[in-house]
Coordinates of C-alpha atoms in Angstrom, one line a residue:
M1434 CA -35.5 -9.6 -26.6
R1435 CA -33.5 -6.5 -28.1
K1436 CA -31.6 -4.5 -25.9
P1437 CA -33.2 -1.2 -24.8
S1438 CA -31.4 2.0 -25.3
R1439 CA -30.0 4.3 -22.5
S1440 CA -32.8 6.3 -22.4
A1441 CA -35.1 3.2 -22.4
L1442 CA -33.2 1.9 -19.5
A1443 CA -33.8 5.3 -17.6
V1444 CA -37.8 5.2 -18.6
V1445 CA -38.4 1.4 -17.6
G1446 CA -37.4 1.8 -14.1
L1447 CA -39.3 -0.4 -11.8
M1448 CA -41.7 -2.9 -13.0
G1449 CA -44.0 -4.1 -10.0
V1450 CA -42.3 -3.5 -6.8
A1451 CA -45.9 -3.8 -5.9
A1452 CA -47.4 -3.9 -2.4
L1453 CA -43.9 -3.3 -0.2
S1454 CA -45.1 -4.1 3.4
L1455 CA -44.3 -1.6 5.7
S1456 CA -44.2 -1.9 9.7
P1457 CA -43.9 1.1 12.0
R1458 CA -41.7 -0.8 14.4
P1459 CA -38.5 0.9 15.0
A1460 CA -35.2 -1.2 14.1
P1461 CA -32.9 -1.9 16.9
R1462 CA -29.7 0.3 17.5
A1463 CA -26.1 -0.7 16.7
R1464 CA -23.6 -1.6 19.2
A1465 CA -22.1 1.2 21.5
G1466 CA -19.0 2.5 19.8
D1467 CA -20.5 2.3 16.2
R1468 CA -21.1 5.9 15.8
D1469 CA -21.4 6.4 12.4
R1470 CA -23.2 3.1 11.8
E1471 CA -26.4 4.1 14.1
A1472 CA -29.5 2.0 13.2
L1473 CA -32.0 3.9 11.1
P1474 CA -34.5 5.4 12.9
T1475 CA -37.1 5.3 10.3
A1476 CA -40.0 2.7 9.9
R1477 CA -38.5 -0.7 8.2
V1478 CA -39.5 -2.4 5.1
D1479 CA -40.3 -6.0 6.6
S1480 CA -40.8 -7.6 2.9
V1481 CA -41.1 -7.1 -0.4
K1482 CA -42.9 -8.6 -3.5
N1483 CA -41.7 -9.3 -6.9
F1484 CA -39.8 -6.4 -9.2
T1485 CA -38.3 -6.4 -12.2
L1486 CA -35.3 -4.3 -13.7
Y1487 CA -32.8 -4.3 -16.4
D1488 CA -29.2 -5.5 -16.2
L1489 CA -26.2 -3.7 -18.0
D1490 CA -26.8 -5.6 -21.0
G1491 CA -30.7 -4.9 -21.2
K1492 CA -31.6 -8.1 -20.0
P1493 CA -34.8 -8.2 -17.4
R1494 CA -34.3 -9.6 -14.0
S1495 CA -37.2 -10.5 -11.5
L1496 CA -36.8 -11.3 -8.0
V1497 CA -39.4 -14.3 -8.9
D1498 CA -36.6 -16.0 -11.1
Y1499 CA -34.5 -16.9 -8.0
K1500 CA -37.0 -18.1 -5.8
R1501 CA -35.0 -21.2 -5.1
A1502 CA -32.5 -18.9 -3.2
K1503 CA -32.3 -19.2 0.5
A1504 CA -31.1 -15.7 0.7
I1505 CA -30.7 -12.8 -1.4
V1506 CA -28.4 -9.9 -1.2
I1507 CA -29.4 -6.4 -3.1
A1508 CA -26.2 -4.5 -3.0
W1509 CA -26.3 -0.7 -4.1
T1510 CA -23.3 1.1 -5.9
A1511 CA -22.2 3.5 -7.8
P1512 CA -18.7 4.4 -9.9
G1513 CA -16.9 7.2 -8.6
C1514 CA -17.9 6.9 -5.0
P1515 CA -14.9 6.2 -3.2
V1516 CA -16.6 4.0 -0.2
A1517 CA -18.6 1.9 -3.2
E1518 CA -15.5 1.6 -5.2
V1519 CA -13.4 -0.3 -2.5
Y1520 CA -16.5 -2.5 -1.4
A1521 CA -16.9 -3.7 -4.9
P1522 CA -14.0 -6.4 -5.0
R1523 CA -15.3 -7.5 -1.3
L1524 CA -18.8 -7.9 -2.4
A1525 CA -17.6 -9.5 -5.5
E1526 CA -15.6 -12.3 -2.9
L1527 CA -18.5 -12.7 -0.6
A1528 CA -20.8 -13.6 -3.6
K1529 CA -18.4 -16.6 -4.7
K1530 CA -18.2 -17.7 -1.4
Y1531 CA -22.0 -18.0 -0.6
V1532 CA -22.9 -19.5 -4.0
V1533 CA -22.5 -22.8 -2.4
D1534 CA -25.1 -21.8 0.1
Q1535 CA -27.7 -20.7 -2.8
V1536 CA -27.2 -17.2 -1.7
E1537 CA -28.0 -14.9 -4.7
F1538 CA -26.6 -11.3 -5.0
F1539 CA -27.6 -8.4 -7.0
G1540 CA -26.1 -4.9 -7.4
V1541 CA -28.4 -2.1 -7.9
S1542 CA -27.5 1.7 -9.3
S1543 CA -30.1 4.1 -8.5
N1544 CA -28.4 7.4 -9.3
A1545 CA -29.9 9.3 -11.7
N1546 CA -28.3 9.9 -15.3
E1547 CA -25.5 7.0 -14.3
S1548 CA -23.2 6.1 -16.7
I1549 CA -23.6 3.0 -18.0
G1550 CA -20.0 2.7 -19.2
E1551 CA -18.9 3.6 -15.9
L1552 CA -20.7 0.8 -14.2
K1553 CA -19.3 -1.4 -16.9
R1554 CA -15.6 -0.4 -16.0
M1555 CA -16.5 -0.7 -12.2
V1556 CA -18.2 -4.2 -12.7
K1557 CA -15.3 -5.2 -14.8
D1558 CA -12.4 -3.9 -12.2
A1559 CA -13.9 -5.5 -9.4
G1560 CA -14.3 -9.0 -11.0
T1561 CA -18.3 -8.7 -10.1
R1562 CA -20.1 -11.9 -11.7
Y1563 CA -23.5 -11.5 -10.1
P1564 CA -26.2 -9.0 -12.3
V1565 CA -25.9 -5.0 -11.5
L1566 CA -29.4 -3.7 -12.2
V1567 CA -30.4 -0.1 -13.1
D1568 CA -33.0 1.5 -10.9
A1569 CA -32.6 4.6 -13.0
E1570 CA -35.8 6.4 -11.5
G1571 CA -34.7 5.3 -7.8
T1572 CA -38.0 3.5 -7.2
L1573 CA -36.5 0.1 -5.5
A1574 CA -34.1 2.3 -3.7
Q1575 CA -37.1 4.8 -2.2
A1576 CA -39.2 1.8 -1.6
L1577 CA -36.4 0.4 0.6
S1578 CA -35.5 3.7 1.9
V1579 CA -32.3 3.3 0.8
K1580 CA -30.1 6.3 0.7
T1581 CA -26.7 5.6 0.4
T1582 CA -24.5 4.0 -2.3
T1583 CA -23.1 1.2 0.1
T1584 CA -26.5 0.1 1.4
V1585 CA -27.1 -3.7 1.2
V1586 CA -30.2 -5.5 1.8
V1587 CA -30.6 -9.2 2.9
L1588 CA -33.7 -11.0 2.2
D1589 CA -34.5 -14.3 3.4
A1590 CA -36.1 -17.5 1.3
N1591 CA -39.5 -15.7 1.7
W1592 CA -38.3 -12.2 0.7
R1593 CA -38.7 -10.8 4.1
V1594 CA -36.2 -8.0 5.0
R1595 CA -33.5 -9.5 7.7
Y1596 CA -30.7 -6.7 7.4
R1597 CA -30.1 -3.4 5.9
G1598 CA -27.5 -1.2 6.4
A1599 CA -23.4 -1.2 5.7
V1600 CA -21.3 -4.5 4.6
D1601 CA -19.1 -3.9 7.6
D1602 CA -17.2 -1.2 9.6
Q1603 CA -13.9 -0.9 7.7
Y1604 CA -14.4 1.8 5.1
G1605 CA -16.3 5.2 5.7
V1606 CA -16.6 8.3 4.0
N1607 CA -13.7 9.8 6.4
G1608 CA -11.3 7.1 6.9
R1609 CA -11.1 3.3 7.3
K1610 CA -9.6 0.8 9.7
P1611 CA -6.8 -1.7 9.2
T1612 CA -9.1 -4.6 9.6
V1613 CA -12.8 -5.5 9.8
G1614 CA -14.1 -5.0 13.4
R1615 CA -17.9 -5.5 12.8
A1616 CA -19.1 -7.8 9.7
W1617 CA -22.4 -7.1 9.5
L1618 CA -23.3 -8.5 6.0
T1619 CA -21.7 -11.8 6.5
D1620 CA -23.0 -12.2 10.3
A1621 CA -26.7 -11.5 8.9
L1622 CA -26.3 -13.9 6.0
D1623 CA -25.0 -16.8 8.6
S1624 CA -27.9 -16.1 10.7
V1625 CA -30.3 -16.3 8.0
L1626 CA -29.0 -19.4 6.5
S1627 CA -29.0 -20.9 10.2
A1628 CA -32.4 -19.8 10.7
K1629 CA -31.3 -17.9 13.7
A1630 CA -32.5 -14.2 14.5
V1631 CA -30.2 -11.6 13.1
A1632 CA -28.1 -9.9 15.9
T1633 CA -27.9 -6.6 14.2
E1634 CA -30.9 -5.8 11.8
S1635 CA -29.7 -2.4 10.6
T1636 CA -27.0 0.1 10.6
D1637 CA -26.2 3.0 8.5
A1638 CA -24.3 2.8 5.5
P1639 CA -21.6 5.1 5.1
G1640 CA -21.2 6.1 1.6
C1641 CA -22.3 8.7 -1.1
P1642 CA -26.0 9.8 -0.6
I1643 CA -27.9 8.7 -3.9
T1644 CA -29.0 11.3 -6.5
F1645 CA -32.6 10.7 -7.5
T1646 CA -33.9 12.5 -10.4
P1647 CA -33.5 16.2 -9.5
K1648 CA -36.5 18.3 -8.6
A1649 CA -36.5 21.7 -7.1
K1650 CA -37.5 22.0 -3.4
P1651 CA -41.2 23.0 -2.9
G1652 CA -41.4 26.5 -3.0
V1653 CA -37.9 26.9 -4.2
T1654 CA -37.3 28.7 -7.9
T1655 CA -33.8 29.7 -9.3
S1656 CA -33.0 31.9 -12.2
K1657 CA -29.4 29.9 -11.9
T1658 CA -28.3 27.4 -14.4
W1659 CA -25.3 25.3 -14.8
S1660 CA -24.4 27.0 -18.0
H1661 CA -24.3 30.6 -17.1
D1662 CA -23.8 30.6 -13.5
V1663 CA -22.6 27.3 -11.9
A1664 CA -20.1 25.8 -14.1
A1665 CA -17.4 28.6 -13.7
I1666 CA -17.6 28.2 -10.1
V1667 CA -17.2 24.4 -9.8
H1668 CA -14.2 24.7 -12.5
Q1669 CA -12.3 27.1 -10.5
R1670 CA -13.0 25.3 -7.2
C1671 CA -13.3 21.7 -8.0
A1672 CA -11.6 21.1 -11.2
G1673 CA -8.3 20.9 -9.5
C1674 CA -8.7 17.5 -8.2
H1675 CA -11.9 16.5 -10.1
R1676 CA -10.8 16.0 -13.7
G1677 CA -9.3 13.4 -15.7
N1678 CA -6.3 12.1 -13.8
G1679 CA -6.5 14.7 -11.0
G1680 CA -6.7 12.3 -8.2
A1681 CA -10.3 12.9 -7.3
P1682 CA -12.6 10.1 -7.7
F1683 CA -14.9 11.2 -10.6
E1684 CA -14.8 14.4 -12.8
L1685 CA -17.0 17.6 -12.2
G1686 CA -16.5 18.9 -15.7
T1687 CA -19.9 18.9 -17.6
Y1688 CA -23.5 19.0 -16.7
A1689 CA -23.3 15.1 -17.4
D1690 CA -21.0 14.8 -14.6
V1691 CA -22.7 16.4 -12.0
S1692 CA -26.1 15.6 -13.0
S1693 CA -25.9 12.0 -11.5
R1694 CA -24.0 13.4 -8.1
T1695 CA -26.1 16.4 -7.1
A1696 CA -26.9 14.8 -3.8
V1697 CA -23.1 14.6 -3.1
L1698 CA -22.6 17.9 -3.9
H1699 CA -25.4 19.3 -1.9
E1700 CA -24.0 17.3 1.2
V1701 CA -20.5 18.1 1.1
I1702 CA -21.1 21.6 0.6
D1703 CA -23.7 22.3 2.9
Q1704 CA -21.7 20.6 5.5
N1705 CA -18.2 22.6 4.3
R1706 CA -16.6 19.2 3.7
M1707 CA -15.8 20.6 0.0
P1708 CA -13.7 22.0 -0.9
P1709 CA -11.5 20.6 1.8
W1710 CA -10.2 23.1 4.1
H1711 CA -10.0 22.9 7.8
A1712 CA -8.4 26.1 9.2
T1713 CA -9.9 29.3 10.4
G1714 CA -8.9 32.8 9.2
E1715 CA -10.3 35.7 7.2
D1716 CA -10.5 35.6 3.5
G1717 CA -6.9 36.6 2.1
T1718 CA -5.2 35.1 4.9
F1719 CA -3.8 32.1 2.8
S1720 CA -2.3 32.3 -0.8
N1721 CA -4.0 28.4 -1.3
D1722 CA -7.1 29.1 0.2
R1723 CA -10.0 26.8 -1.3
R1724 CA -12.4 27.6 0.7
L1725 CA -16.0 28.8 -1.4
K1726 CA -16.9 32.4 -0.7
S1727 CA -20.1 33.1 0.6
D1728 CA -21.9 34.3 -2.4
E1729 CA -20.5 31.2 -4.2
K1730 CA -21.7 28.6 -1.7
K1731 CA -25.3 30.3 -1.5
A1732 CA -25.3 30.6 -5.6
L1733 CA -24.3 26.5 -5.7
L1734 CA -27.0 25.4 -3.0
E1735 CA -29.5 27.8 -4.7
W1736 CA -29.2 25.9 -7.9
L1737 CA -29.0 22.5 -6.3
D1738 CA -32.5 23.2 -4.1
G1739 CA -34.2 24.9 -7.1
G1740 CA -33.6 21.5 -9.5
A1741 CA -30.0 21.9 -10.8
P1742 CA -31.1 23.2 -14.3
E1743 CA -28.8 23.1 -17.1
G1744 CA -29.6 26.3 -19.1
D1745 CA -28.3 26.7 -22.6
A1746 CA -25.8 23.4 -23.0
A1747 CA -24.2 25.7 -25.9
A1748 CA -23.2 28.3 -23.5
A1749 CA -21.5 26.2 -21.0
P1750 CA -17.9 27.0 -20.5
K1751 CA -15.4 24.1 -21.7
P1752 CA -14.3 21.8 -18.5
P1753 CA -10.8 22.1 -17.8
P1754 CA -8.4 19.5 -19.5
A1755 CA -7.4 16.4 -17.9
L1756 CA -4.2 16.5 -16.3
A1757 CA -1.5 14.5 -18.4
L1758 CA 0.1 11.9 -16.0
D1759 CA 3.5 12.7 -17.6
A1760 CA 3.0 16.9 -17.6
W1761 CA 4.8 19.0 -15.1
E1762 CA 3.1 22.0 -13.5
M1763 CA 6.3 23.6 -13.3
G1764 CA 7.0 23.6 -16.9
K1765 CA 10.4 21.4 -17.4
P1766 CA 12.0 20.5 -14.5
D1767 CA 16.0 20.6 -14.4
D1768 CA 16.1 17.1 -13.1
V1769 CA 13.8 14.4 -12.7
Y1770 CA 14.1 11.3 -10.2
E1771 CA 11.7 8.4 -10.5
F1772 CA 11.0 5.1 -8.4
E1773 CA 13.4 2.3 -9.9
K1774 CA 11.0 -0.2 -9.4
P1775 CA 6.9 0.2 -9.4
Q1776 CA 5.0 -0.4 -6.1
S1777 CA 2.2 -2.9 -6.1
I1778 CA -1.1 -1.4 -4.4
P1779 CA -3.4 -4.1 -3.5
A1780 CA -7.2 -3.6 -4.5
E1781 CA -8.4 -3.2 -0.8
G1782 CA -7.2 -3.0 2.6
V1783 CA -4.9 -0.8 4.4
V1784 CA -1.7 -0.4 3.3
P1785 CA 1.0 0.4 5.7
Y1786 CA 3.6 3.2 4.9
R1787 CA 6.1 2.4 2.3
F1788 CA 9.5 3.8 2.0
V1789 CA 11.4 4.2 -1.3
T1790 CA 14.9 5.3 -1.9
I1791 CA 16.3 7.2 -4.6
K1792 CA 19.8 8.2 -4.9
T1793 CA 20.5 11.6 -6.8
N1794 CA 24.2 11.1 -7.2
L1795 CA 24.7 14.9 -7.2
T1796 CA 28.3 16.3 -7.3
D1797 CA 27.5 19.8 -6.3
D1798 CA 24.8 21.4 -3.9
K1799 CA 21.7 22.7 -5.5
W1800 CA 19.4 25.2 -4.8
V1801 CA 15.6 24.3 -5.6
E1802 CA 13.3 27.1 -6.2
A1803 CA 10.2 24.7 -7.2
V1804 CA 9.7 20.8 -6.6
E1805 CA 6.7 18.6 -7.8
V1806 CA 5.7 15.2 -6.4
Q1807 CA 4.2 13.3 -9.6
P1808 CA 2.3 10.5 -8.6
G1809 CA 2.5 7.7 -11.1
A1810 CA -1.2 6.3 -9.8
P1811 CA -2.8 9.6 -8.3
Q1812 CA -5.9 7.4 -7.6
V1813 CA -4.2 5.3 -4.8
V1814 CA -1.6 7.9 -3.9
H1815 CA -2.8 9.9 -0.5
H1816 CA 0.3 11.8 0.1
V1817 CA 4.1 11.8 0.1
L1818 CA 6.8 13.1 2.3
V1819 CA 10.2 13.6 0.6
G1820 CA 13.2 13.9 3.0
F1821 CA 16.7 12.9 3.0
E1822 CA 17.9 9.4 4.3
P1823 CA 19.5 9.3 7.6
A1824 CA 23.2 8.7 7.7
N1825 CA 22.9 5.8 10.1
R1826 CA 20.1 3.5 8.4
K1827 CA 20.0 2.6 4.6
G1828 CA 17.5 1.2 2.1
R1829 CA 13.8 0.7 2.4
N1830 CA 13.7 -0.1 6.0
A1831 CA 15.0 3.3 7.1
V1832 CA 13.7 5.1 9.6
F1833 CA 12.1 8.4 8.5
A1834 CA 12.4 11.0 11.1
P1835 CA 9.7 13.6 10.0
W1836 CA 10.4 15.7 13.2
G1837 CA 13.1 17.5 11.8
G1838 CA 11.2 18.4 8.9
F1839 CA 10.9 17.7 5.2
F1840 CA 12.3 18.6 1.8
A1841 CA 8.9 18.3 -0.4
A1842 CA 5.5 16.9 0.1
M1843 CA 2.6 15.9 -2.2
V1844 CA -0.7 16.5 -0.7
P1845 CA -4.3 15.9 -2.1
G1846 CA -5.0 18.5 -4.3
G1847 CA -1.5 20.1 -4.2
R1848 CA 2.0 18.4 -5.7
L1849 CA 3.6 21.5 -6.8
Q1850 CA 5.4 24.2 -4.3
E1851 CA 7.2 27.4 -5.7
F1852 CA 9.1 29.3 -3.2
P1853 CA 8.7 33.0 -3.4
K1854 CA 11.3 35.0 -5.4
G1855 CA 14.7 35.1 -4.0
M1856 CA 13.9 31.8 -1.5
A1857 CA 14.9 28.1 -2.2
K1858 CA 15.8 25.2 -0.6
K1859 CA 18.8 23.7 -0.4
L1860 CA 19.5 20.0 -1.9
P1861 CA 23.0 18.7 -0.8
K1862 CA 25.3 16.8 -3.0
G1863 CA 24.9 12.9 -2.7
T1864 CA 21.9 13.3 -1.1
T1865 CA 19.5 9.8 -1.3
L1866 CA 16.1 11.0 -1.1
L1867 CA 13.5 8.8 0.8
F1868 CA 9.9 8.6 0.0
Q1869 CA 7.3 8.0 2.6
M1870 CA 4.3 6.9 0.7
H1871 CA 0.9 6.6 2.0
Y1872 CA -1.0 4.6 -0.6
T1873 CA -4.8 4.2 -0.2
P1874 CA -6.5 1.3 -2.2
N1875 CA -9.6 2.1 -4.5
G1876 CA -10.9 -1.2 -5.1
V1877 CA -8.8 -1.8 -8.2
A1878 CA -5.2 -3.5 -8.0
T1879 CA -2.6 -1.2 -9.6
T1880 CA 1.2 0.0 -9.5
D1881 CA 2.7 3.1 -9.0
K1882 CA 6.0 4.9 -10.0
T1883 CA 6.0 8.2 -8.4
R1884 CA 8.8 10.6 -9.6
I1885 CA 9.8 14.2 -8.3
G1886 CA 10.9 16.9 -10.5
L1887 CA 13.2 19.6 -9.2
R1888 CA 13.8 23.2 -11.0
Y1889 CA 17.1 25.0 -9.7
A1890 CA 17.6 28.7 -9.0
S1891 CA 20.5 30.0 -11.2
K1892 CA 22.1 31.6 -8.0
E1893 CA 22.3 31.3 -4.4
P1894 CA 19.0 32.6 -3.1
E1895 CA 18.9 35.4 -0.6
R1896 CA 17.0 33.5 1.9
E1897 CA 16.9 29.6 2.5
V1898 CA 13.6 28.0 2.9
R1899 CA 13.7 25.3 6.2
T1900 CA 11.3 23.2 7.1
A1901 CA 10.7 22.3 11.1
G1902 CA 8.3 20.7 13.3
V1903 CA 6.9 21.7 16.6
T1904 CA 6.7 18.0 17.6
G1905 CA 5.4 15.9 20.7
I1906 CA 7.4 13.1 20.3
D1907 CA 7.0 11.8 23.7
L1908 CA 3.2 11.7 23.3
R1909 CA 1.1 8.6 25.0
I1910 CA -2.7 8.9 24.7
P1911 CA -4.6 6.5 27.0
P1912 CA -7.4 4.2 26.1
G1913 CA -10.5 5.6 25.8
A1914 CA -9.5 9.2 25.9
A1915 CA -11.9 11.2 23.9
R1916 CA -10.2 14.4 24.2
H1917 CA -6.3 14.0 25.0
E1918 CA -4.1 17.1 24.7
V1919 CA -0.6 17.1 23.6
T1920 CA 1.7 20.3 23.7
A1921 CA 5.1 20.8 22.3
Q1922 CA 7.0 24.0 21.7
L1923 CA 9.8 25.0 19.6
P1924 CA 12.5 27.7 20.9
V1925 CA 13.2 30.3 18.1
P1926 CA 16.6 31.2 18.2
F1927 CA 16.7 34.0 15.5
N1928 CA 14.4 36.3 13.5
A1929 CA 12.2 34.2 11.2
R1930 CA 9.4 34.7 8.9
I1931 CA 6.7 31.7 8.7
L1932 CA 5.9 30.9 4.9
A1933 CA 3.5 28.0 5.7
F1934 CA 2.0 26.0 8.3
M1935 CA 1.0 22.1 8.2
P1936 CA -0.2 20.1 10.8
H1937 CA 0.2 16.0 10.7
M1938 CA -1.4 13.7 12.8
H1939 CA -3.1 10.4 12.3
V1940 CA -6.6 9.2 12.7
R1941 CA -7.2 9.9 16.1
G1942 CA -6.3 13.7 15.6
T1943 CA -9.0 16.2 16.0
S1944 CA -7.4 19.7 16.1
Y1945 CA -4.1 21.3 16.0
R1946 CA -3.6 24.9 16.8
Y1947 CA 0.0 27.2 16.7
S1948 CA 0.4 29.9 18.7
V1949 CA 3.6 32.1 19.6
R1950 CA 4.8 33.2 23.1
K1951 CA 7.2 36.1 23.0
L1952 CA 9.2 35.8 26.3
V1953 CA 10.4 39.3 25.9
G1954 CA 8.0 42.2 26.9
G1955 CA 5.5 40.2 29.0
G1956 CA 5.1 36.7 27.6
E1957 CA 2.0 37.3 25.9
E1958 CA 0.6 34.5 23.7
T1959 CA -0.7 34.9 20.2
T1960 CA -2.6 32.3 18.0
L1961 CA -1.0 32.0 14.4
L1962 CA -3.1 29.0 13.1
D1963 CA -6.2 27.3 14.3
V1964 CA -7.4 24.0 12.8
P1965 CA -10.3 22.9 14.7
K1966 CA -11.5 20.1 12.8
Y1967 CA -8.4 18.3 11.7
D1968 CA -8.7 15.8 9.0
F1969 CA -6.0 12.8 8.1
N1970 CA -7.6 12.4 4.6
W1971 CA -6.3 16.0 3.7
Q1972 CA -2.9 16.7 4.7
T1973 CA -3.3 20.5 3.7
P1974 CA -0.4 23.2 3.7
Y1975 CA -1.7 26.4 4.8
R1976 CA 0.4 29.0 2.8
M1977 CA 0.4 32.4 4.3
T1978 CA -0.3 35.5 2.0
T1979 CA 2.0 37.8 4.1
P1980 CA 4.6 35.6 6.1
I1981 CA 4.4 35.8 9.7
V1982 CA 7.2 37.5 11.6
V1983 CA 8.3 35.6 14.8
P1984 CA 11.1 37.6 16.7
R1985 CA 14.4 36.0 18.3
G1986 CA 13.8 34.7 21.8
S1987 CA 10.1 33.7 21.1
L1988 CA 8.5 30.2 21.8
L1989 CA 6.6 28.5 18.8
R1990 CA 4.0 26.1 20.5
G1991 CA 1.7 23.5 19.4
V1992 CA -1.5 22.2 20.7
A1993 CA -2.9 18.9 19.4
T1994 CA -5.9 17.1 20.6
Y1995 CA -6.5 13.5 20.0
D1996 CA -9.7 11.0 20.2
N1997 CA -8.8 7.6 21.4
S1998 CA -12.4 6.5 22.2
A1999 CA -14.7 4.2 20.9
G2000 CA -16.7 6.8 19.6
N2001 CA -13.9 7.5 16.9
P2002 CA -15.2 5.4 13.9
Y2003 CA -11.7 5.2 12.6
N2004 CA -9.9 4.6 15.8
P2005 CA -8.0 1.1 15.4
D2006 CA -7.9 0.2 19.0
P2007 CA -9.6 2.2 21.4
T2008 CA -8.4 -0.2 24.3
A2009 CA -4.8 0.4 23.2
W2010 CA -2.2 3.1 24.8
V2011 CA -0.8 4.8 21.9
T2012 CA 2.3 6.0 21.0
W2013 CA 4.5 7.4 18.4
G2014 CA 4.8 5.6 15.2
D2015 CA 5.1 5.8 11.8
Q2016 CA 1.9 3.8 10.7
T2017 CA -1.7 5.2 10.4
W2018 CA -2.7 3.0 13.6
D2019 CA 0.2 4.8 15.6
E2020 CA 0.2 8.1 16.0
M2021 CA 2.3 11.6 15.4
M2022 CA 2.1 15.3 16.7
I2023 CA 3.7 17.7 14.2
G2024 CA 3.2 21.1 13.5
Y2025 CA 5.3 21.9 10.4
V2026 CA 6.4 25.1 9.5
D2027 CA 8.3 26.4 6.6
Y2028 CA 10.3 29.4 7.5
V2029 CA 13.3 31.7 6.6
I2030 CA 15.7 33.5 8.6
D2031 CA 15.8 37.2 8.8
P2032 CA 19.2 39.0 9.8

């Protein structure tokens, strides 16, 4: 048979999903504690009949061709979806494991306009050997009520649906656990193969919403188009990360990029998850504010609800260029320090913080007016803190002491920091830089050689920029506590101006609030920054447009809340007392502030 074209794959869609049998009985709910894996409330498809779809090489695959299988796993996937990418190698390994049990696996892509090239890249990276089928019209997904790109469906030998939901509970949209707690897919397969009832028949599957062929919502019309109205907003607000080598899992530069992800865009924009910003404050408060303005959000949602029309393709603005891995946003640095040996990052799992040292061998003190941390593998470097190695501890096992502040940082969407005119940070002679590296595997094993670029001031600055932490190092969070509060304070023995805030907690952290109490003249307390929905995935610095003046004798306070309950889906262990520690499964309570001392 002649291999069909890309357009033919889209047109063929599903050939005969014939007579899917529906039952009105509700699916059982998942067990307590699986807040993001609740059982699907809709009616469940009980069985399927034969269907035919084309694989990535244009070969037709029919369910009837696998009638000798004792079980069949249909696994939805999509390139560029972070959760789907990290689950791809796990599914590939499970398919190898269960081949002796005569279990057949199929991958399915149901996103409209999905790139066949990207699907092939994903299959190769993950080591997938089972067929991946193109459901370009979304017919199979909709027939089986599948809505996300990580859903798996288990069929028994009679093609009855025995399980539909997540692979397991380790990876999610907003985080990941150190290990698997609930292995729903393997539990379901083992039950089917042993002719037993499946304990949990359905769960939600965290992943990206599937984008079916864009259609306007009933009664919605729009005059807005990608080319004339939307592209400029997306380029300005999203392309800092969503471009080549920008660190985001997919690009959003062209209409082709967005047309297969309109469902994802609608969800994250409507829920204010993207662009990422978690602090309150009026427009103009922050110099690095990433929030959509109200008219921008309205325009984007109207366009998406109106069917996401492209408009005149020739009139579309050019997408931002890819970020060259060896290019510096600061321009040419005066000094560059790079890891001597590459760090190996596995394809999946949770990687403990790693500590890497670099000797500067500086013979004189330097004043740094701009610093840029450049990851060698931006797709897996979550964030970086750079400090000075403690004098009493040497080597890669050194203890990082972040409560004393840090020298530089790289966070998602921000790797360059330039200090205001007349201000700089001091880098002492003979310094050994200590890098605290947080890696997040993305489904592909790789290596990283992060480096740091420094631009020096031509003379000693008028003000030295320093970083301190409002820190609760003695925190103890009780088991099961859903809203545990920790308070810390830092005396201010001089007149200061705060340039920026950056709260830091781990996966149990839910909010952080900075305030200042003036101990002279009544002792009133004023909130300086409120982060009501702290998210560990986004270590955002909040840079003030106008520095905040804090007078001598004030008390800088921080109040953090933590969720150590079973209701926190990314809680490593809700039964444990949690104390201070470097690793993600431990906790921290730090309210960083960049400041200068006034006379």
